[in-house]
XYZ file of C-alpha atoms in Angstrom:
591
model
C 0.000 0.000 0.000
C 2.979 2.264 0.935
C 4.336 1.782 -2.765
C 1.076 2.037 -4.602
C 0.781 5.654 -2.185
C 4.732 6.334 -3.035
C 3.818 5.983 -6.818
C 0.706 8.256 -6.840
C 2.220 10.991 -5.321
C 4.993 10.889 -8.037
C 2.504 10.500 -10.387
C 0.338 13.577 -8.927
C 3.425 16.171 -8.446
C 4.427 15.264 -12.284
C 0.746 16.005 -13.116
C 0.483 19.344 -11.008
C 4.638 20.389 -12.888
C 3.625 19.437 -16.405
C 0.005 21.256 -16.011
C 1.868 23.995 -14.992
C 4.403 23.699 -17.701
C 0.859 23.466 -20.144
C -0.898 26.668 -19.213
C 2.550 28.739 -18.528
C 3.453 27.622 -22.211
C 0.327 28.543 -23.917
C -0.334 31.833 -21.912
C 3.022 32.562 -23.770
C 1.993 31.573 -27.016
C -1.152 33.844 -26.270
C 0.737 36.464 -24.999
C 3.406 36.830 -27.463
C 2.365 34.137 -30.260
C 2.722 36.439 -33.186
C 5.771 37.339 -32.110
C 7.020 34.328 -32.077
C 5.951 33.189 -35.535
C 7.346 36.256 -36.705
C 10.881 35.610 -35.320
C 10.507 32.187 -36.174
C 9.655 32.812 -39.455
C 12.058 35.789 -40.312
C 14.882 35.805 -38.267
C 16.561 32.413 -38.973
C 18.542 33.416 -41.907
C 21.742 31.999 -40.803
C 22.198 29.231 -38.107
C 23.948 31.447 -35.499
C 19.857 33.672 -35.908
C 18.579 30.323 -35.544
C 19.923 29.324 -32.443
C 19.626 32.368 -30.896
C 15.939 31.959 -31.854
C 15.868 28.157 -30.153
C 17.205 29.238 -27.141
C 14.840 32.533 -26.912
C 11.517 30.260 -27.898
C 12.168 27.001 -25.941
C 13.426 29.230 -22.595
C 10.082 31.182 -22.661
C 7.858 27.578 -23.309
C 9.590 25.834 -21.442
C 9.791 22.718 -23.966
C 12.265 21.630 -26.383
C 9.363 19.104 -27.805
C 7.358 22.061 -28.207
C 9.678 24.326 -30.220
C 10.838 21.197 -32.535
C 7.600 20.048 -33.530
C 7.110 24.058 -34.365
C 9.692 23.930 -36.659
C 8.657 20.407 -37.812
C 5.021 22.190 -39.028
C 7.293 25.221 -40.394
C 9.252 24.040 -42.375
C 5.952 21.644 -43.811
C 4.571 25.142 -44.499
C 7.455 26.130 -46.027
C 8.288 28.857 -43.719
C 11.659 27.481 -43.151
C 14.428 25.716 -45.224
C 16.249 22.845 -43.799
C 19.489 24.765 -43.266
C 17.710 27.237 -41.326
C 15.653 24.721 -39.217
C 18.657 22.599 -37.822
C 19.730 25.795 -36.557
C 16.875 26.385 -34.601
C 16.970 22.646 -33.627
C 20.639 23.440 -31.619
C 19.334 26.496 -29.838
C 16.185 24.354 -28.980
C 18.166 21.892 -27.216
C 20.368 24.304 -24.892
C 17.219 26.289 -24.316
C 16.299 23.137 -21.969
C 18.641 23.367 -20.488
C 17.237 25.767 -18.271
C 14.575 23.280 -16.866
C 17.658 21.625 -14.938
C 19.189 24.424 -13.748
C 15.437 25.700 -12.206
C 14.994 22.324 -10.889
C 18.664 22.339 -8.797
C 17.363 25.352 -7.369
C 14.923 22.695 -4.901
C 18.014 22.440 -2.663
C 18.800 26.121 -1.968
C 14.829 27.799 -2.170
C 11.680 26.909 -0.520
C 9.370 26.728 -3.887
C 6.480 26.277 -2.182
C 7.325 30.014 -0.438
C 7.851 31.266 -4.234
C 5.233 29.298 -5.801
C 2.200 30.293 -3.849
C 2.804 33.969 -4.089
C 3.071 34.085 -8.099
C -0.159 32.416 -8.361
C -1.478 34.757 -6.107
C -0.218 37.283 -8.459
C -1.554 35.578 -11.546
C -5.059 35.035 -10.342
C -6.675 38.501 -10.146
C -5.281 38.986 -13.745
C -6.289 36.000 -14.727
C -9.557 36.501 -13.655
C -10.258 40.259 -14.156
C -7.586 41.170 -16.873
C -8.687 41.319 -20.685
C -6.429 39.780 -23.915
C -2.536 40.264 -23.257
C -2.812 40.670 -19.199
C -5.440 37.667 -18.792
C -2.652 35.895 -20.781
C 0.363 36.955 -18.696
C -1.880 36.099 -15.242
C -2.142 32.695 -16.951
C 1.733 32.551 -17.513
C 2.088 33.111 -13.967
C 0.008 30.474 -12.376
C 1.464 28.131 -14.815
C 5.085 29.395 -13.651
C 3.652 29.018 -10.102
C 1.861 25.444 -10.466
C 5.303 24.667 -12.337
C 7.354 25.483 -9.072
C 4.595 23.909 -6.911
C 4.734 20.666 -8.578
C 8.754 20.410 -8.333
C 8.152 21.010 -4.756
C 5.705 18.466 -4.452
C 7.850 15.879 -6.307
C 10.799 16.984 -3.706
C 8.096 16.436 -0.793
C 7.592 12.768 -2.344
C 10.808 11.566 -2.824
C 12.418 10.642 0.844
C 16.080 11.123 1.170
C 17.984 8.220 1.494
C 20.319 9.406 3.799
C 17.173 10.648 6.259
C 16.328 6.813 5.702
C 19.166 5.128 6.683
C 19.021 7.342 9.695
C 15.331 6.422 10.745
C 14.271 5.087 13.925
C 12.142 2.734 12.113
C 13.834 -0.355 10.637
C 11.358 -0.711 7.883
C 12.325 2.855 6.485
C 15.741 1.606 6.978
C 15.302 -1.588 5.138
C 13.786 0.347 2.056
C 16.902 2.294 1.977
C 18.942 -0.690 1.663
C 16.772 -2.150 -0.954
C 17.184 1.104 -3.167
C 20.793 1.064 -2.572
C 21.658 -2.527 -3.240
C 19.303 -2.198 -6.396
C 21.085 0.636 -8.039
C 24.567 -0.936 -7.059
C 23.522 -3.862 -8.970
C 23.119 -1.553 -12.067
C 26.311 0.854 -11.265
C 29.878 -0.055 -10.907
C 30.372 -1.797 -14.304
C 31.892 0.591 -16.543
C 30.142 1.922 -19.897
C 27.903 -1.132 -19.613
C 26.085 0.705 -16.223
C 26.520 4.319 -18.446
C 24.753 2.506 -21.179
C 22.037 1.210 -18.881
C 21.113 4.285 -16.862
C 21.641 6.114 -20.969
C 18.739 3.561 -21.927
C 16.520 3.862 -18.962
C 17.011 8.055 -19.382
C 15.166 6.942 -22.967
C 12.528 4.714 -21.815
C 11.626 7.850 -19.141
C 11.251 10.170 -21.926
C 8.714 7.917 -23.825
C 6.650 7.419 -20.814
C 6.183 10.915 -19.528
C 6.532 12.594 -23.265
C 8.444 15.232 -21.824
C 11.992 16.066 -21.301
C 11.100 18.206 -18.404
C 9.055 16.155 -16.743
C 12.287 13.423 -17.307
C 14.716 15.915 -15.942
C 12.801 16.972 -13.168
C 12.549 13.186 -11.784
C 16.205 12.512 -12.792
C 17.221 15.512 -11.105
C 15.240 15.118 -8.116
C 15.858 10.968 -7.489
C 19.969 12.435 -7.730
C 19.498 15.701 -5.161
C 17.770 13.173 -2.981
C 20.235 10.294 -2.861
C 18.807 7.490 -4.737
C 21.266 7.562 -7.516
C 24.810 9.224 -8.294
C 25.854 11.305 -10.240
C 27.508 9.174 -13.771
C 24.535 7.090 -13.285
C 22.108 10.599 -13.416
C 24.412 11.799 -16.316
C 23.724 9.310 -18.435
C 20.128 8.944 -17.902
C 19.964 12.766 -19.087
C 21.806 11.623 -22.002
C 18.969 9.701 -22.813
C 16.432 11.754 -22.417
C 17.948 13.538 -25.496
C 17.782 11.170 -27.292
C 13.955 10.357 -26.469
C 12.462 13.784 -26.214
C 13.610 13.284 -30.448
C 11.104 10.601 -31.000
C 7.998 13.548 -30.714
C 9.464 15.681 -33.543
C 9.987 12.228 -35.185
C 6.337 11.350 -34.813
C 5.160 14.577 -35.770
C 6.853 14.328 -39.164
C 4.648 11.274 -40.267
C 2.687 12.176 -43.536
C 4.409 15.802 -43.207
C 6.314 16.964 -46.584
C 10.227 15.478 -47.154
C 11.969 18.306 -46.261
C 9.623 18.224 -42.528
C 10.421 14.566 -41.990
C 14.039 15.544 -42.760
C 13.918 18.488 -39.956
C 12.798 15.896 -37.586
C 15.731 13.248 -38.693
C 18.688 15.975 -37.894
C 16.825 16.533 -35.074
C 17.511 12.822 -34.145
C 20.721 12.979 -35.557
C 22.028 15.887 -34.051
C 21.140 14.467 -30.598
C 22.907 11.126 -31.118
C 25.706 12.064 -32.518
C 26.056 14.449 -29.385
C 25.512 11.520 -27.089
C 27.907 9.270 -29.201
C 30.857 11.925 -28.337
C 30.361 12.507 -24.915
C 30.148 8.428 -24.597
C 33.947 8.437 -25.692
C 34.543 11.692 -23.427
C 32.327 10.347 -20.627
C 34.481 10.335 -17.781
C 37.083 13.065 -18.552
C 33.904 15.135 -19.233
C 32.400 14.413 -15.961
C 35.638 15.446 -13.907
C 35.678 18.593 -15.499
C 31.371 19.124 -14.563
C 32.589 18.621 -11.106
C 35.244 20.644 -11.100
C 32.883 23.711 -12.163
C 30.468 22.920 -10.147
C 32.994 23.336 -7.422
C 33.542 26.882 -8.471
C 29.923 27.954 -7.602
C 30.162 30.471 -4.769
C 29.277 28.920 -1.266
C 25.681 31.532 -1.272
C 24.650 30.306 -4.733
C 25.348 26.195 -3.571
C 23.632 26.441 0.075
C 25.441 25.734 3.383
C 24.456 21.440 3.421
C 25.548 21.658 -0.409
C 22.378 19.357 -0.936
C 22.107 20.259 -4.217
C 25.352 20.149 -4.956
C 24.575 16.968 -7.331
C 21.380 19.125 -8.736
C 23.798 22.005 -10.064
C 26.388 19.745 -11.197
C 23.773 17.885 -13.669
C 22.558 21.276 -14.765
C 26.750 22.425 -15.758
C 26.558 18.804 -17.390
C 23.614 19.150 -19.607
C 24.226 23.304 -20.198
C 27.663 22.218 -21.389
C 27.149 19.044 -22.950
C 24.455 21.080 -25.556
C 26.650 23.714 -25.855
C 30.024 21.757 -26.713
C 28.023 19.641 -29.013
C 26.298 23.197 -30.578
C 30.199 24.539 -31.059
C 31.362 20.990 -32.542
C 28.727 20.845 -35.138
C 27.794 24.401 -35.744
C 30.281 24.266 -38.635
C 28.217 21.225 -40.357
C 25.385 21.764 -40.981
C 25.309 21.983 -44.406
C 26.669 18.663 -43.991
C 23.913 17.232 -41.719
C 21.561 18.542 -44.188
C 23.014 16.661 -46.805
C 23.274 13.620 -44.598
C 19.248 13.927 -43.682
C 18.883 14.460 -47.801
C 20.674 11.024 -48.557
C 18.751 9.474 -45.744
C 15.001 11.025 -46.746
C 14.831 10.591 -50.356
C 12.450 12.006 -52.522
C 10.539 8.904 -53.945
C 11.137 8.079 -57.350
C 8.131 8.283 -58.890
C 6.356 11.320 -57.625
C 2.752 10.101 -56.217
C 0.051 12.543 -57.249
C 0.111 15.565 -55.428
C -2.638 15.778 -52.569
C -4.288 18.440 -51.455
C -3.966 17.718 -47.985
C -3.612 19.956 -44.707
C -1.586 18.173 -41.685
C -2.794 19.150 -38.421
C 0.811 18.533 -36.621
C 0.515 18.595 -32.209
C 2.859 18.667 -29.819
C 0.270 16.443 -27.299
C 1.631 17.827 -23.955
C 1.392 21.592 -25.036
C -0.866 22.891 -27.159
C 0.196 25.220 -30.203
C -3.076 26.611 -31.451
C -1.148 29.952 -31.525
C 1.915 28.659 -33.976
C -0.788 26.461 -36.015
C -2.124 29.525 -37.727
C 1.201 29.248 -40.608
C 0.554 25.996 -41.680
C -3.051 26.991 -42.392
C -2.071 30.567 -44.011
C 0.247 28.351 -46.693
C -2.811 25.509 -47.257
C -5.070 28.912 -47.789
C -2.336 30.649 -50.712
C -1.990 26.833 -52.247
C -6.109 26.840 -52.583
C -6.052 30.610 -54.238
C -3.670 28.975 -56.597
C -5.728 26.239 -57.033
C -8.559 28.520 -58.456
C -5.195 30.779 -60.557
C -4.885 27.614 -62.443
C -8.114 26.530 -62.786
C -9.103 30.104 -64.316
C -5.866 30.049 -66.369
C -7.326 26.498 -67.582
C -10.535 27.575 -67.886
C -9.286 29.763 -70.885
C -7.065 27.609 -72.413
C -9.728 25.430 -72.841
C -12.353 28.168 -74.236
C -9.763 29.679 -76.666
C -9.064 26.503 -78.440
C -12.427 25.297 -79.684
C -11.259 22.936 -82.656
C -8.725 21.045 -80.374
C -9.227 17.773 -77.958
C -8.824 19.135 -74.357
C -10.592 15.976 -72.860
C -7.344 15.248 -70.568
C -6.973 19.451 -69.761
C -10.768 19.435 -68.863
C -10.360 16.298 -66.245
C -7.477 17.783 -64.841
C -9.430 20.750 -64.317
C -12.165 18.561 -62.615
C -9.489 16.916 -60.412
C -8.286 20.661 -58.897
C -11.787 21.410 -57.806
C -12.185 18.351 -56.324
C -8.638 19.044 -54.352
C -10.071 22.701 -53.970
C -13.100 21.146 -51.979
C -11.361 18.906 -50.216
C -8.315 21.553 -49.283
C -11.397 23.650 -48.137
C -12.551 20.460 -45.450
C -9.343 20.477 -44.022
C -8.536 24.370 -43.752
C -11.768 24.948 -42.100
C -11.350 21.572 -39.757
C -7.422 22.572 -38.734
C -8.822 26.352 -38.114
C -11.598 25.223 -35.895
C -9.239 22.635 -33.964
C -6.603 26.078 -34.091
C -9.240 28.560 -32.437
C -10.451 25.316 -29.925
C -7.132 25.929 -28.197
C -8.240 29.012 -26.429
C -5.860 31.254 -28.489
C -5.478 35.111 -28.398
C -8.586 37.353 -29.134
C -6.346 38.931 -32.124
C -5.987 35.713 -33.344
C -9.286 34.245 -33.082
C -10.325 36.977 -35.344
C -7.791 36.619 -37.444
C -8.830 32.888 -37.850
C -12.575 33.828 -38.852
C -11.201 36.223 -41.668
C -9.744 33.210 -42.505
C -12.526 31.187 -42.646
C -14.306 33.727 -45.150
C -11.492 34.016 -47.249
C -11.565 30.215 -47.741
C -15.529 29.824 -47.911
C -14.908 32.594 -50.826
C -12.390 30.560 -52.642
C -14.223 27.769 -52.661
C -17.262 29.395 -54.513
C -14.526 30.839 -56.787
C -13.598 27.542 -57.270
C -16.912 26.275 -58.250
C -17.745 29.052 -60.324
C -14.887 28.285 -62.195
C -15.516 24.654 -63.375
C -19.026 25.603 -63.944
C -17.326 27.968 -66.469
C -15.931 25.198 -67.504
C -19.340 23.088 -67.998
C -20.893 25.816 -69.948
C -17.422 25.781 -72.541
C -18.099 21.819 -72.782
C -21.822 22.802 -73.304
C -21.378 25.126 -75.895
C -19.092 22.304 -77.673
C -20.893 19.567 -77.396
C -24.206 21.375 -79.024
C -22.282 22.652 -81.809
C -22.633 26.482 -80.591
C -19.954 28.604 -82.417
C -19.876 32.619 -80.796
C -19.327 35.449 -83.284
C -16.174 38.140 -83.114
C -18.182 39.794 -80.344
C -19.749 37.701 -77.988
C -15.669 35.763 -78.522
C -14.161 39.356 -78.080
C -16.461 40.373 -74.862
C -16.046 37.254 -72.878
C -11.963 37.665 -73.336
C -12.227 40.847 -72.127
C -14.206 40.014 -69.215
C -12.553 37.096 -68.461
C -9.455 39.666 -68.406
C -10.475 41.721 -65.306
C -11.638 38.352 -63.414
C -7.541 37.434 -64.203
C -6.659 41.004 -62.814
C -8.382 40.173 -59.622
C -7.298 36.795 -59.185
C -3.912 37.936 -59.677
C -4.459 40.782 -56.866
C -6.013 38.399 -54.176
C -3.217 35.729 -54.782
C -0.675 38.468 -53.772
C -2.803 39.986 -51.088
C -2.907 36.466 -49.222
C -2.234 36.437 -46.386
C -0.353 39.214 -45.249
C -3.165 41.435 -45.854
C -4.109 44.112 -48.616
C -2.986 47.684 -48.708
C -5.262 50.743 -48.648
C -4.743 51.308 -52.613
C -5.264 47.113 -53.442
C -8.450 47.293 -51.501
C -9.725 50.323 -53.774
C -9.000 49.037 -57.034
C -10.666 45.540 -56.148
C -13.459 47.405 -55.362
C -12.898 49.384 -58.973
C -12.438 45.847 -60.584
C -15.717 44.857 -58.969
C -17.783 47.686 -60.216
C -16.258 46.982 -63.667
C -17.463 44.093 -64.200
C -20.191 44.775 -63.079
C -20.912 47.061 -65.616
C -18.980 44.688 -68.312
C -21.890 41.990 -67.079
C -24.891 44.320 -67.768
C -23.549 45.713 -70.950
C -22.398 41.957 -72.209
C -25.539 40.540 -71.692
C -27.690 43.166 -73.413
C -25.589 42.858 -76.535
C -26.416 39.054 -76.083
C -30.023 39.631 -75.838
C -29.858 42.035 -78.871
C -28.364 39.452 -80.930
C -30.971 36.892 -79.616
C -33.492 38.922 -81.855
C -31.223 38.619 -85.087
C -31.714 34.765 -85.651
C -33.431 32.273 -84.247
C -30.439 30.139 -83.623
C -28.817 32.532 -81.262
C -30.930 32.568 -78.466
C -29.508 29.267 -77.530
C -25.564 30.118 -78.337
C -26.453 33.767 -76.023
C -27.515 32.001 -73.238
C -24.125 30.241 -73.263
C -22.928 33.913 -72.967
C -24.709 35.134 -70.798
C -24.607 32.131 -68.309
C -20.443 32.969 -68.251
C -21.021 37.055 -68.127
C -22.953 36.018 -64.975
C -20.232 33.514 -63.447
C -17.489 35.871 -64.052
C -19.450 38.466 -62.080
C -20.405 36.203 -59.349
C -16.254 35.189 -59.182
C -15.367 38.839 -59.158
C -17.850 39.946 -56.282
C -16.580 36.160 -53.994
C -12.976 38.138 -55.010
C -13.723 41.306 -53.813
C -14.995 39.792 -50.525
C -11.268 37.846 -50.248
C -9.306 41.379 -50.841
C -11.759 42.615 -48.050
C -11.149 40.366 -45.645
C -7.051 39.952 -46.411
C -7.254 44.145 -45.970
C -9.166 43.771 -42.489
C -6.673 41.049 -41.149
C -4.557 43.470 -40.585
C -5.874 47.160 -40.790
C -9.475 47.288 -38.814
C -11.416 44.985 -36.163
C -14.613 44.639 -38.728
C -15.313 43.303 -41.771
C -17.756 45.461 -44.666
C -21.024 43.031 -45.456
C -20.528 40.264 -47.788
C -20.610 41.111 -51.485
C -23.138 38.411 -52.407
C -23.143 37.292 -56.461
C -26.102 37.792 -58.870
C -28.015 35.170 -59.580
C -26.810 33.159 -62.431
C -29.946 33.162 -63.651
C -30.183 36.979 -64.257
C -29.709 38.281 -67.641
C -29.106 42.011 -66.774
């Protein structure tokens, strides 16, 4: 009964750390999301920006898995290159570093002393504050909770020295047992290093979380039960395991992704093969440092003495293995390239959007690229299929059977691009993200409802062209002549909203898709009373103008769902509200 109680309160002070760890990480991303992407997206150029950005991002969340499987969904989204991804990668992994060096502190502070009063001063602004501050009061609870649970886990793990000492022979027999049990594993050379190095990657896959890893490693070592080679090498494993969620974030991601998440992998292992060789020369030098530390910083028991000197181990270990391989990593990228292939034979492209999660924090906040890129690849989905569209209507007399199914095929991949932006953007805005944001995320929701009817109009374009070549309906110069010229402002406008998206229109783009609008409106009146005038000349016309007018009226309906795209790129960024929905005239209408 003792154990089973031993194990839940573990289990309960890792639950009460990592919740902290959850809501400290995404009152971050809510607080300074944007920000993030923005860094993350722009200032990478070389790998000495990258790992600067690495250690910045994973330091404020707190999680290496976090910030990998961010640049995992990146670089899917094309927002970084390989190169500029391992460098990220590096900083990443000394960023966590800081988890170890927070957790040594257990010896020297009372966290419950420091915990409770951050929460305190995270609740009123939790509760009462609006946007950013409601954010930042949630980044301090989860800072607070964080502390709390590390001294809960502190509170739950007995000392073994305290044990030995007991009055109570049972307590004292425990001791033993824990003693004699990792004796049995230690003592042997690199076959105990290569034990303790396994077990650190078994930890990892349980608790999916470095942190969470390092704070029991850290903890079991500050509080006797093992040394300190044996804790070494178990944090040696956990970098190799907290790889393995990068790794399974890649699945059914793009090559260059699953190749971010292999030098990921790499990167790690080949830093743990090293410090194998350098293990014990390494660890002399560790203790030396840790030595150095002035007698206020270690605490007068020097109980955490152990804590400190596995925080200089894994700060140093990243760091020495950043230095070694900084000057390779055009070479790991080549490696990762050799080892992640592009297939052969190039399977048809889908159309697919992949939601990629972290699982232990949640990145609704950093999502929001990956769907921005699936919403440009749709607009130039509907670019092609216009560009189509015409190829097919200005060459009557040749077979365009194959250019007309490949047509059909991109609005079937527009529809089904349109399922999955609007599913990943409602999953995005369940995660409790930032008012600015969640707004953002409905504009984006219109724009892709509006390319999707663009879209359709489009192929039924397309329908009325097979139509009017199938009956044997031939247009004159004019009605030929009118529908080019229309069907050159709807290419105008397409070309605007392709380069508005998704950064947002300017002042001047917004007029003139408003001028391009009213155009064709115009153009669509004016078009179809010629048609109806030339309905009177011969009987046969009436059913050749119809044709015409049935495309003046899908051109206009494609330039007002247009319009309404410009509108709402311009309003991401400029004002809080969107202008009413420019609906399209009925099809039906021959004005």
């Amino acid at each position: 009964m003792d154990t089973i109680a031993f194990i839940l309160k573990i289990l309960g002070s890792l639950g009460v750390f990592l919740y902290g760890m959850k809501v400290m990480s995404e009152g971050i991303q809510r607080t300074a999301g944007d920000g993030m992407r923005k860094v993350m997206a722009t200032m990478t150029h070389n790998r000495f920006a990258g790992i600067a950005t690495g250690l910045i991002t994973t330091g404020l969340i707190q999680s290496s898995s976090a910030t990998t499987v961010m640049v995992v969904s990146f670089v899917n989204a094309g927002l970084l290159t390989l190169i500029e991804s391992i460098g990220v990668i590096m900083g990443a992994n000394l960023g966590t570093t800081l988890t170890a060096w927070i957790i040594a502190m257990i010896g020297k502070f009372s966290l419950s002393e420091i915990a409770i009063p951050i929460i305190g001063l995270g609740l009123p602004l939790f509760f009462i504050g609006k946007n950013r501050w409601k954010s930042f009061g949630e980044v301090l609870i989860g800072f607070g909770l964080l502390f709390y649970g590390l001294h809960l886990l502190k509170e739950s793990v007995p000392d073994v020295k305290s044990m030995l000492s007991s009055t109570d022979a049972a307590v004292q027999e425990q001791a033993r047992q824990i003693q004699t049990f990792v004796a049995s594993l230690s003592g042997k050379g690199y076959v105990s290093i290569l034990t303790f190095l396994m077990l650190g990657v078994i930890l990892t896959l349980v608790v999916q979380s470095s942190s969470a890893a390092m704070a029991i490693t850290v903890t079991l070592a500050i509080q006797g039960w093992i040394g300190f080679h044996e804790s070494a090498a178990i944090v040696l494993g956990e970098n190799i395991g907290t790889t393995v969620t990068a790794w399974l974030a890649s699945i059914g991601t793009s090559v260059n992704a699953k190749r971010a998440a292999r030098a990921h992998f790499l990167f790690n292992v080949i830093g743990v093969c090293w410090m194998l060789i350098a293990f014990y020369p390494f660890s002399q030098v560790v203790t030396w440092l840790g030595a150095q530390l002035p007698e206020s910083f270690r605490g007068k028991s020097h109980e955490s003495d152990i804590g400190f000197n596995l925080a200089i181990f894994h700060s140093l270990f990243n760091f020495t293995n950043i230095l070694i391989l900084v000057g390779f990593v055009n070479q790991l990228a080549s490696l990762v390239t050799r080892w992640v292939k592009e297939p052969k034979i190039a399977p048809p492209k889908e159309h697919r959007l992949h939601f990629i999660s972290q699982g232990m924090v949640d990145l609704g906040e950093l999502n929001i690229p990956e769907a921005e890129n699936a919403t440009r690849e749709l607009a130039g989905i509907t670019k092609n299929m216009f560009q189509g569209y015409l190829e097919v209507f200005k060459n009557p007399a040749v077979d365009l059977s194959e250019e007309v199914k490949r047509l059909k095929a991109l609005e079937d991949a527009a529809d089904v691009l349109t399922h999955d932006i609007t599913e990943y953007l409602v999953r995005t805005s369940a995660a409790e993200i930032s008012p600015e944001n969640a707004r953002s995320v409905t504009r984006m929701l219109r724009i892709v409802s509006e390319l999707e009817e663009i879209s359709d109009a489009i192929y039924r374009l397309i329908q009325i062209t097979q139509r009017k070549y199938t009956k044997g309906r031939a247009f004159g110069d004019e009605a030929t002549a009118s529908i080019l010229a229309f069907a050159e402002k709807i290419m105008e406008l397409i070309d605007l909203y392709s380069e508005v998206l998704i950064k947002g229109a300017s002042e001047a783009q917004l007029r003139k898709a408003e001028e391009i609008e009213k155009t064709t409106d115009k153009l669509r009146k004016q078009y179809n009373k010629r048609a109806v005038k030339r309905m009177s000349e011969t009987e046969d016309a009436v059913k050749t103008e119809m044709i015409t007018i049935d495309m003046n009226n899908q051109f206009e309906l494609i330039a007002n769902y247009g319009l309404n795209v410009v509108q709402s790129a311009y309003y991401l960024v400029k004002h809080d509200e969107i202008p009413e929905r420019a609906e399209g005239k009925s099809p039906a209408s021959p004005e």
